[in-house]
Amino acid sequence: MLFPPPKIDVEPGQTQPIDTRYGLTYEIPADWKNDHGASSGWSGEEGHAVYGSVGSFGYGSCPEKDGGWLAMSGVAGSRGIDLETVATERIRDVEWIFDDNAGTRPTVEYAAPVWFEIADRPAVRISARITDIPQVSGCEPDAARFDIVATPGYATAQTMVLMVQVNEGAYDVDVADDIIATLRPS
């Protein structure tokens, strides 16, 4: 499956499910934008981090930065089968995602991995709080939270990675928990 399944339409005011091409579905808040067929992410000298089946909040909130958002979710596939290794590699991307491309890094506080199950299959979550983010365009948040969940995929990838990124103060602090709690087989 090269593309995600069709968008699931819901009534206004309801949480929005996003089916992914990895055989798992997650839900975003009703006031987020469901871009299930889109991809988004970051690129820099140290790599790129691209996620599909995107949900976003506050897109275009900063006119100085094309494509800026206040919160975003998305998924990616990985060939890796060690869930903790995959999650650790993905969460470490925050070090260059939030740098200034001139060597100034943010301060990152990583939480210990948390293991749980999704439909009787293992999953691991690693969270990071990013502070002291270098200000480049004036659109960067002072702080952000970044969460990664790695779990076996049901289709097209050994492992599916769910990412939730929220600029501090931009949305309810529990939104990542709420989104992750909805992750289930499609």
Coordinates of N, CA and C in Angstrom, one line a residue:
M1 N 0.8 -1.2 0.0 CA 0.0 0.0 0.0 C 0.9 1.2 0.0
L2 N 0.9 2.0 -1.1 CA 1.7 3.2 -1.2 C 1.1 4.4 -0.6
F3 N -0.2 4.4 -0.5 CA -0.9 5.6 0.0 C -1.8 5.2 1.2
P4 N -2.1 6.1 2.0 CA -3.0 5.8 3.1 C -4.4 5.5 2.6
P5 N -5.2 4.8 3.4 CA -6.6 4.6 3.0 C -7.4 5.9 2.9
P6 N -8.5 5.9 2.3 CA -9.3 7.2 2.1 C -9.6 7.9 3.5
K7 N -9.7 9.2 3.4 CA -10.0 10.0 4.6 C -11.4 9.5 5.2
I8 N -11.4 9.4 6.5 CA -12.7 9.1 7.2 C -13.4 10.4 7.6
D9 N -14.5 10.6 7.0 CA -15.3 11.9 7.3 C -16.1 11.7 8.6
V10 N -16.1 12.7 9.4 CA -16.8 12.7 10.7 C -17.6 14.0 10.8
E11 N -18.6 14.0 11.6 CA -19.4 15.2 11.9 C -18.5 16.3 12.5
P12 N -18.7 17.6 12.3 CA -18.0 18.6 12.9 C -18.1 18.5 14.4
G13 N -17.0 18.8 15.1 CA -16.9 18.7 16.6 C -16.5 17.4 17.1
Q14 N -16.3 16.4 16.2 CA -15.9 15.0 16.7 C -14.4 14.9 16.4
T15 N -13.8 14.0 17.2 CA -12.4 13.7 17.0 C -12.3 13.0 15.6
Q16 N -11.1 13.2 15.0 CA -11.0 12.8 13.6 C -10.0 11.6 13.5
P17 N -10.5 10.4 13.1 CA -9.6 9.3 12.9 C -8.8 9.5 11.6
I18 N -7.5 9.0 11.7 CA -6.6 9.0 10.5 C -6.1 7.6 10.4
D19 N -6.6 7.0 9.3 CA -6.1 5.6 8.9 C -4.7 5.8 8.3
T20 N -3.8 5.0 8.6 CA -2.5 5.1 8.0 C -2.2 3.9 7.1
R21 N -1.2 4.0 6.3 CA -0.9 2.9 5.4 C -0.2 1.7 6.1
Y22 N 0.1 1.9 7.4 CA 0.7 0.9 8.2 C -0.2 0.0 9.0
G23 N -1.5 0.1 8.7 CA -2.5 -0.7 9.3 C -3.0 -0.3 10.7
L24 N -2.6 0.9 11.1 CA -3.0 1.4 12.4 C -3.7 2.8 12.1
T25 N -4.6 3.1 13.1 CA -5.4 4.3 13.0 C -5.1 5.1 14.3
Y26 N -5.1 6.4 14.2 CA -5.1 7.3 15.4 C -6.1 8.4 15.2
E27 N -6.4 9.1 16.3 CA -7.4 10.2 16.2 C -6.7 11.5 16.7
I28 N -7.1 12.6 16.0 CA -6.7 13.9 16.4 C -7.9 14.7 16.9
P29 N -7.6 15.8 17.7 CA -8.8 16.6 18.2 C -9.6 17.2 17.0
A30 N -10.8 17.5 17.3 CA -11.8 18.0 16.4 C -11.3 19.3 15.7
D31 N -10.6 20.2 16.5 CA -10.1 21.4 15.9 C -8.8 21.4 15.2
W32 N -8.2 20.2 15.0 CA -7.0 20.1 14.2 C -7.4 19.9 12.8
K33 N -6.4 20.1 11.9 CA -6.6 19.9 10.5 C -6.2 18.4 10.1
N34 N -7.1 17.7 9.5 CA -6.8 16.3 9.1 C -6.2 16.4 7.6
D35 N -4.9 16.2 7.5 CA -4.2 16.1 6.2 C -3.7 14.7 6.0
H36 N -4.7 13.7 6.1 CA -4.3 12.3 6.1 C -3.4 11.9 4.9
G37 N -3.6 12.6 3.8 CA -2.8 12.2 2.6 C -1.6 13.0 2.4
A38 N -1.3 13.9 3.3 CA -0.1 14.8 3.2 C 1.1 14.2 4.0
S39 N 2.3 14.7 3.7 CA 3.5 14.5 4.5 C 4.1 15.8 4.9
S40 N 4.8 15.8 6.0 CA 5.4 17.0 6.5 C 6.5 16.6 7.4
G41 N 7.4 17.6 7.7 CA 8.5 17.3 8.6 C 9.6 18.3 8.5
W42 N 10.8 17.8 8.7 CA 11.9 18.7 8.8 C 13.1 18.2 8.0
S43 N 14.0 19.0 7.6 CA 15.2 18.6 6.9 C 16.3 19.6 7.3
G44 N 17.5 19.0 7.4 CA 18.7 19.9 7.8 C 19.9 19.1 7.4
E45 N 21.0 19.7 7.7 CA 22.3 19.1 7.3 C 22.5 17.7 8.0
E46 N 21.9 17.5 9.1 CA 22.1 16.2 9.8 C 21.0 15.1 9.4
G47 N 20.1 15.5 8.5 CA 19.1 14.5 8.1 C 17.8 15.0 7.8
H48 N 16.8 14.2 7.7 CA 15.5 14.6 7.5 C 14.5 13.7 8.3
A49 N 13.4 14.2 8.6 CA 12.4 13.5 9.4 C 11.1 13.8 8.7
V50 N 10.5 12.9 8.0 CA 9.3 13.1 7.3 C 8.2 12.1 7.8
Y51 N 7.0 12.7 8.0 CA 5.9 11.9 8.5 C 4.7 12.1 7.6
G52 N 3.9 11.1 7.4 CA 2.7 11.1 6.6 C 1.5 11.0 7.5
S53 N 0.3 10.9 6.8 CA -0.9 10.8 7.6 C -1.0 11.9 8.7
V54 N -0.8 13.1 8.3 CA -0.6 14.3 9.2 C -1.8 14.9 9.7
G55 N -1.8 15.2 11.0 CA -2.7 16.1 11.6 C -2.0 17.3 12.1
S56 N -2.6 18.5 12.0 CA -1.9 19.7 12.5 C -2.9 20.7 13.1
F57 N -2.3 21.6 13.9 CA -3.0 22.6 14.6 C -2.2 23.9 14.4
G58 N -2.9 25.0 14.1 CA -2.2 26.3 14.0 C -1.3 26.5 12.8
Y59 N -1.6 25.7 11.7 CA -0.8 25.9 10.5 C -0.9 27.3 10.0
G60 N 0.2 27.9 9.6 CA 0.3 29.2 9.1 C 0.2 30.3 10.2
S61 N 0.4 29.9 11.4 CA 0.3 30.8 12.5 C 1.4 31.9 12.6
C62 N 2.5 31.6 11.8 CA 3.6 32.5 11.8 C 3.9 32.8 10.3
P63 N 3.6 34.0 9.8 CA 3.8 34.3 8.4 C 5.2 34.4 8.0
E64 N 6.2 34.5 8.9 CA 7.6 34.5 8.6 C 8.2 33.2 8.2
K65 N 7.4 32.1 8.5 CA 7.9 30.8 8.3 C 6.9 30.0 7.5
D66 N 7.2 29.7 6.3 CA 6.3 28.9 5.4 C 6.1 27.5 6.0
G67 N 4.9 27.1 6.2 CA 4.7 25.7 6.7 C 4.7 25.6 8.2
G68 N 4.8 26.7 8.9 CA 4.9 26.6 10.4 C 3.6 26.1 11.0
W69 N 3.6 25.4 12.1 CA 2.4 25.0 12.8 C 2.7 25.1 14.3
L70 N 1.7 25.0 15.1 CA 1.8 25.0 16.6 C 1.9 23.6 17.2
A71 N 1.2 22.6 16.5 CA 1.2 21.2 16.9 C 1.1 20.4 15.6
M72 N 1.6 19.2 15.7 CA 1.5 18.3 14.5 C 1.7 16.8 15.0
S73 N 1.0 16.0 14.2 CA 1.1 14.5 14.4 C 1.4 13.9 13.0
G74 N 2.0 12.7 13.0 CA 2.2 12.0 11.8 C 2.8 10.7 12.0
V75 N 2.9 9.9 11.0 CA 3.4 8.6 11.1 C 4.5 8.3 10.0
A76 N 5.4 7.4 10.3 CA 6.4 7.0 9.4 C 6.7 5.5 9.6
G77 N 7.2 4.9 8.6 CA 7.6 3.5 8.7 C 9.1 3.3 8.9
S78 N 9.5 2.2 9.5 CA 10.9 1.8 9.7 C 11.1 0.4 9.4
R79 N 12.3 0.0 8.9 CA 12.6 -1.4 8.7 C 13.1 -2.0 10.0
G80 N 13.5 -1.1 10.9 CA 14.0 -1.6 12.2 C 12.9 -2.4 12.9
I81 N 13.4 -3.5 13.6 CA 12.4 -4.3 14.4 C 12.6 -4.1 15.9
D82 N 13.7 -3.6 16.3 CA 13.9 -3.3 17.7 C 13.2 -2.0 18.1
L83 N 12.0 -2.1 18.7 CA 11.2 -0.9 18.9 C 11.9 0.2 19.7
E84 N 12.6 -0.1 20.7 CA 13.2 0.9 21.5 C 14.3 1.6 20.7
T85 N 15.1 0.9 19.9 CA 16.1 1.5 19.1 C 15.5 2.4 18.1
V86 N 14.4 2.0 17.4 CA 13.7 2.9 16.4 C 13.2 4.1 17.1
A87 N 12.6 4.0 18.3 CA 12.0 5.2 19.0 C 13.1 6.1 19.4
T88 N 14.2 5.5 19.9 CA 15.4 6.3 20.4 C 16.0 7.1 19.2
E89 N 16.2 6.5 18.1 CA 16.7 7.2 16.9 C 15.8 8.3 16.5
R90 N 14.5 8.1 16.5 CA 13.6 9.1 16.0 C 13.5 10.3 17.0
I91 N 13.5 10.0 18.3 CA 13.4 11.1 19.3 C 14.6 11.9 19.3
R92 N 15.8 11.4 19.0 CA 17.0 12.1 19.0 C 17.1 13.1 17.8
D93 N 16.2 13.0 16.9 CA 16.1 14.0 15.8 C 15.8 15.4 16.3
V94 N 15.2 15.5 17.5 CA 14.8 16.8 18.1 C 16.1 17.7 18.2
E95 N 17.2 17.1 18.4 CA 18.5 17.8 18.6 C 18.8 18.7 17.4
W96 N 18.6 18.2 16.2 CA 18.8 19.0 15.0 C 17.5 19.7 14.5
I97 N 16.4 19.1 14.8 CA 15.1 19.7 14.3 C 15.0 21.1 14.9
F98 N 15.4 21.3 16.2 CA 15.2 22.5 16.9 C 16.5 23.3 17.1
D99 N 17.6 23.0 16.3 CA 18.8 23.8 16.3 C 18.7 24.9 15.4
D100 N 19.7 25.7 15.3 CA 19.7 26.9 14.4 C 20.5 26.7 13.1
N101 N 20.9 25.5 12.8 CA 21.7 25.2 11.6 C 23.1 25.9 11.6
A102 N 23.5 26.4 12.8 CA 24.8 27.0 12.9 C 25.5 26.4 14.1
G103 N 25.0 25.3 14.7 CA 25.7 24.6 15.8 C 25.1 24.9 17.1
T104 N 24.2 25.8 17.3 CA 23.5 26.0 18.6 C 22.4 25.0 18.8
R105 N 22.5 24.2 19.8 CA 21.5 23.2 20.1 C 20.6 23.6 21.2
P106 N 19.4 23.1 21.2 CA 18.5 23.3 22.3 C 18.9 22.5 23.5
T107 N 18.2 22.7 24.6 CA 18.4 21.8 25.7 C 17.3 20.8 25.6
V108 N 17.6 19.5 25.7 CA 16.6 18.4 25.6 C 16.7 17.5 26.8
E109 N 15.5 17.3 27.4 CA 15.3 16.4 28.5 C 14.5 15.2 28.0
Y110 N 15.1 14.1 28.0 CA 14.4 12.8 27.5 C 13.8 12.1 28.7
A111 N 12.6 11.6 28.5 CA 12.0 10.7 29.5 C 12.4 9.3 29.2
A112 N 12.3 8.5 30.3 CA 12.7 7.1 30.1 C 11.6 6.4 29.2
P113 N 12.0 5.4 28.4 CA 11.0 4.7 27.6 C 9.9 4.1 28.5
V114 N 8.7 4.2 27.9 CA 7.5 3.6 28.6 C 6.9 2.6 27.7
W115 N 6.8 1.3 28.2 CA 6.3 0.2 27.4 C 4.8 0.1 27.7
F116 N 4.0 -0.2 26.6 CA 2.6 -0.5 26.8 C 2.2 -1.4 25.6
E117 N 0.9 -1.7 25.5 CA 0.4 -2.6 24.4 C -0.6 -1.9 23.6
I118 N -0.7 -2.2 22.3 CA -1.7 -1.8 21.4 C -2.3 -3.0 20.8
A119 N -3.5 -3.4 21.2 CA -4.1 -4.6 20.7 C -3.2 -5.8 20.9
D120 N -2.7 -6.0 22.1 CA -1.8 -7.1 22.5 C -0.5 -7.2 21.8
R121 N -0.1 -6.1 21.2 CA 1.2 -6.0 20.6 C 2.1 -4.9 21.3
P122 N 3.4 -5.1 21.4 CA 4.2 -4.2 22.2 C 4.3 -2.8 21.5
A123 N 4.5 -1.8 22.3 CA 4.7 -0.5 21.8 C 5.6 0.2 22.9
V124 N 6.4 1.2 22.4 CA 7.2 1.9 23.3 C 7.1 3.4 23.0
R125 N 7.0 4.2 24.1 CA 6.9 5.7 23.9 C 8.1 6.3 24.6
I126 N 8.7 7.3 23.8 CA 9.8 8.1 24.4 C 9.4 9.6 24.2
S127 N 9.4 10.3 25.2 CA 9.1 11.8 25.2 C 10.3 12.6 25.4
A128 N 10.2 13.8 24.9 CA 11.3 14.8 25.1 C 10.7 16.2 25.3
R129 N 11.3 16.9 26.2 CA 10.9 18.3 26.4 C 12.1 19.1 25.9
I130 N 11.8 20.0 25.0 CA 12.9 20.8 24.4 C 12.7 22.2 24.8
T131 N 13.8 22.8 25.4 CA 13.8 24.2 25.9 C 15.0 24.9 25.3
D132 N 15.1 26.2 25.5 CA 16.3 27.0 25.0 C 16.4 26.8 23.5
I133 N 15.3 26.8 22.8 CA 15.3 26.6 21.4 C 15.9 27.9 20.7
P134 N 16.9 27.8 19.9 CA 17.5 29.0 19.2 C 16.4 29.6 18.4
Q135 N 16.4 31.0 18.5 CA 15.4 31.7 17.7 C 16.0 32.2 16.4
V136 N 15.5 31.6 15.3 CA 16.0 31.9 14.0 C 15.1 32.9 13.2
S137 N 13.8 32.5 13.1 CA 12.9 33.3 12.3 C 11.9 34.1 13.1
G138 N 12.0 33.9 14.4 CA 11.0 34.5 15.3 C 9.7 33.7 15.4
C139 N 9.7 32.5 14.8 CA 8.5 31.6 14.8 C 8.8 30.4 15.7
E140 N 10.0 30.3 16.2 CA 10.3 29.1 17.0 C 9.7 29.3 18.4
P141 N 9.2 28.2 19.0 CA 8.6 28.3 20.3 C 9.8 28.4 21.3
D142 N 9.4 28.8 22.5 CA 10.4 28.8 23.6 C 10.7 27.4 24.0
A143 N 9.7 26.6 24.0 CA 9.8 25.2 24.4 C 8.8 24.4 23.7
A144 N 9.0 23.1 23.6 CA 8.1 22.2 22.9 C 8.2 20.8 23.5
R145 N 7.2 20.0 23.2 CA 7.2 18.6 23.6 C 7.1 17.7 22.4
F146 N 7.9 16.7 22.4 CA 8.0 15.8 21.2 C 7.8 14.4 21.7
D147 N 6.9 13.6 21.2 CA 6.6 12.2 21.6 C 6.7 11.3 20.4
I148 N 7.4 10.2 20.6 CA 7.5 9.1 19.6 C 7.0 7.8 20.2
V149 N 6.1 7.1 19.4 CA 5.7 5.8 19.7 C 6.1 4.9 18.6
A150 N 6.8 3.8 18.9 CA 7.1 2.7 17.9 C 6.4 1.5 18.3
T151 N 5.8 0.9 17.3 CA 5.0 -0.4 17.4 C 5.1 -1.2 16.1
P152 N 4.9 -2.5 16.2 CA 4.9 -3.2 14.9 C 3.8 -2.8 14.0
G153 N 4.2 -2.6 12.7 CA 3.2 -2.3 11.7 C 2.4 -3.5 11.3
Y154 N 1.2 -3.3 10.8 CA 0.4 -4.4 10.2 C 0.6 -4.5 8.7
A155 N 1.1 -3.4 8.1 CA 1.3 -3.4 6.6 C 2.4 -2.4 6.3
T156 N 3.1 -2.7 5.2 CA 4.1 -1.9 4.5 C 5.4 -1.5 5.3
A157 N 5.5 -1.8 6.6 CA 6.7 -1.6 7.3 C 6.8 -2.5 8.5
Q158 N 8.0 -2.9 8.9 CA 8.2 -3.7 10.1 C 7.7 -2.9 11.3
T159 N 8.0 -1.6 11.4 CA 7.6 -0.8 12.6 C 7.0 0.5 12.1
M160 N 5.9 0.8 12.8 CA 5.3 2.1 12.5 C 5.7 3.1 13.7
V161 N 6.0 4.3 13.3 CA 6.3 5.3 14.3 C 5.3 6.4 14.2
L162 N 4.7 6.7 15.4 CA 3.8 7.8 15.5 C 4.5 9.0 16.2
M163 N 4.4 10.2 15.7 CA 5.1 11.4 16.3 C 4.0 12.4 16.6
V164 N 4.1 13.0 17.8 CA 3.3 14.1 18.2 C 4.2 15.2 18.7
Q165 N 4.1 16.4 18.1 CA 4.9 17.5 18.5 C 4.0 18.7 18.8
V166 N 4.2 19.3 20.0 CA 3.3 20.4 20.4 C 4.2 21.5 21.0
N167 N 4.1 22.7 20.5 CA 4.7 23.9 21.0 C 4.1 24.2 22.4
E168 N 5.0 24.4 23.4 CA 4.5 24.6 24.7 C 3.6 25.8 24.8
G169 N 2.4 25.7 25.4 CA 1.4 26.7 25.5 C 0.5 26.9 24.3
A170 N 0.7 26.1 23.3 CA -0.1 26.2 22.1 C -1.4 25.4 22.1
Y171 N -1.4 24.3 23.0 CA -2.5 23.4 23.0 C -2.5 22.8 24.4
D172 N -3.6 22.1 24.7 CA -3.6 21.4 26.0 C -2.4 20.5 26.2
V173 N -1.8 20.5 27.3 CA -0.6 19.7 27.6 C -0.8 18.2 27.5
D174 N -2.0 17.8 27.6 CA -2.3 16.3 27.5 C -2.7 15.8 26.1
V175 N -2.6 16.7 25.1 CA -3.0 16.3 23.8 C -2.2 15.1 23.3
A176 N -0.9 15.1 23.5 CA -0.1 13.9 23.0 C -0.6 12.6 23.7
D177 N -0.9 12.7 25.0 CA -1.4 11.5 25.7 C -2.8 11.1 25.0
D178 N -3.6 12.0 24.8 CA -4.9 11.7 24.2 C -4.8 11.1 22.8
I179 N -3.9 11.6 22.0 CA -3.7 11.1 20.6 C -3.1 9.7 20.7
I180 N -2.1 9.5 21.5 CA -1.5 8.2 21.6 C -2.4 7.1 22.1
A181 N -3.3 7.5 23.0 CA -4.3 6.6 23.6 C -5.3 6.0 22.6
T182 N -5.4 6.7 21.4 CA -6.4 6.3 20.4 C -5.7 5.3 19.4
L183 N -4.4 5.1 19.4 CA -3.7 4.3 18.4 C -4.2 2.9 18.5
R184 N -4.7 2.3 17.4 CA -5.3 1.0 17.3 C -5.2 0.4 15.9
P185 N -5.4 -0.9 15.8 CA -5.4 -1.5 14.4 C -6.6 -0.9 13.6
S186 N -6.3 -0.7 12.3 CA -7.4 -0.1 11.4 C -8.5 -1.1 11.2

